[in-house]
Amino acid sequence: QQIGKYQSKENIYFLGRRTDVPQLLKISDLFVLPTLFEGMSNALMEAMAIGLPIITTDISENRTLIENKKTGLLVPVKNSSTITQAIKQIKENPLLLEQLPKEAKATIKNSFSLEKIATRWEDILTDTLK
């Protein structure tokens, strides 16, 4: 019922399973991930790499990637009003709208690029084989 209620709203679409996620992210204005449980979120990293402003819930796994008010905004779990406030905060603050995606992209590039991951694996394997 809730999905049906909101599906008719302008700018809110429930798309279901998609294979064109990178293209959808590129045409998006914002990435919101209100999750209760998460591992190292590929979705979050993809949105960061694309350069979207990010709002996600303040759980330990998300704090691995998101530094509040630097690479994204962290909001309390199960609190939809703070998500609304965070969206307004980004929309009304051009500096924040510019800074968050820039810092998020830099975090992905500096910490999670293919080269960085390969170097980490090489270090792990070297240490293991000693």
XYZ file of C-alpha atoms in Angstrom:
130
model
C 0.000 0.000 0.000
C 2.779 2.428 0.890
C 4.547 1.797 -2.409
C 1.333 2.392 -4.321
C 0.662 5.528 -2.307
C 4.017 7.081 -3.183
C 4.496 5.729 -6.689
C 2.151 8.377 -8.053
C 4.279 11.196 -6.603
C 6.356 13.231 -9.034
C 10.048 12.237 -9.098
C 9.590 9.025 -7.086
C 9.892 5.805 -9.046
C 10.176 2.207 -7.891
C 12.084 0.548 -10.697
C 12.541 -3.016 -9.516
C 15.556 -5.078 -10.585
C 17.698 -3.271 -13.173
C 20.778 -4.048 -15.245
C 21.505 -0.407 -16.145
C 22.393 0.843 -12.657
C 25.482 2.881 -13.666
C 23.420 4.797 -16.220
C 20.667 5.410 -13.667
C 23.166 6.675 -11.113
C 24.656 9.067 -13.664
C 21.293 10.755 -14.235
C 20.421 10.871 -10.527
C 20.723 13.951 -8.333
C 21.091 12.186 -5.001
C 21.673 8.719 -3.529
C 19.738 7.703 -0.406
C 20.417 4.348 1.277
C 18.249 3.966 4.403
C 19.470 0.573 5.547
C 19.410 -1.212 8.893
C 22.097 -3.782 8.091
C 24.784 -3.634 5.465
C 28.132 -5.148 4.670
C 30.640 -3.169 2.657
C 28.009 -1.678 0.386
C 28.770 -1.934 -3.321
C 25.800 0.326 -4.005
C 27.239 2.998 -1.731
C 30.685 2.723 -3.335
C 29.165 2.933 -6.831
C 27.264 6.100 -5.904
C 30.432 7.585 -4.400
C 32.450 6.744 -7.531
C 29.811 8.334 -9.781
C 29.949 11.486 -7.657
C 26.504 11.643 -6.117
C 25.703 13.373 -2.839
C 24.919 10.562 -0.398
C 22.546 10.201 2.520
C 22.671 6.918 4.398
C 21.933 5.550 7.825
C 24.467 5.807 10.613
C 25.489 2.181 11.028
C 29.052 0.988 11.545
C 29.415 -0.507 8.069
C 28.398 2.763 6.394
C 30.804 4.733 8.595
C 33.592 2.709 6.970
C 32.862 4.619 3.761
C 31.026 7.778 4.802
C 32.456 10.460 7.034
C 29.491 12.541 8.164
C 29.324 15.966 6.529
C 32.505 15.243 4.559
C 31.766 12.397 2.126
C 28.033 12.152 2.807
C 25.390 12.664 5.445
C 24.683 10.017 8.078
C 21.196 9.910 9.571
C 19.794 7.843 12.452
C 18.182 4.510 11.567
C 14.396 4.262 11.438
C 13.969 8.041 11.295
C 12.477 9.177 8.000
C 12.161 12.797 9.109
C 15.951 13.109 9.363
C 16.259 11.798 5.808
C 13.891 14.554 4.706
C 15.937 17.120 6.637
C 19.168 15.831 5.076
C 17.699 16.084 1.565
C 16.662 19.685 2.270
C 20.086 20.438 3.751
C 21.844 19.272 0.584
C 19.335 20.973 -1.708
C 19.602 24.315 0.100
C 23.390 24.339 0.520
C 25.276 24.624 -2.797
C 28.646 24.304 -1.055
C 27.615 21.009 0.549
C 26.157 19.830 -2.764
C 29.554 20.426 -4.367
C 31.788 19.203 -1.515
C 30.136 15.865 -0.625
C 30.455 14.228 -4.067
C 33.974 15.586 -4.559
C 35.186 14.121 -1.254
C 33.314 10.850 -1.843
C 34.948 10.362 -5.260
C 38.368 11.109 -3.763
C 37.774 8.551 -0.994
C 36.930 5.843 -3.521
C 39.890 6.743 -5.727
C 42.375 6.944 -2.849
C 41.207 3.954 -0.819
C 39.238 1.583 -3.027
C 40.668 1.815 -6.536
C 41.671 -1.382 -8.321
C 45.328 -0.523 -7.751
C 44.824 0.014 -3.997
C 42.900 -3.239 -3.608
C 45.516 -5.169 -5.618
C 48.291 -3.725 -3.448
C 46.419 -4.715 -0.283
C 45.964 -8.268 -1.546
C 49.613 -8.453 -2.524
C 50.614 -7.315 0.981
C 48.287 -9.853 2.602
C 49.590 -12.706 0.467
C 53.213 -11.685 1.013
C 52.700 -11.562 4.786
C 50.878 -14.898 4.751
C 53.632 -16.641 2.821
C 56.435 -15.424 5.110
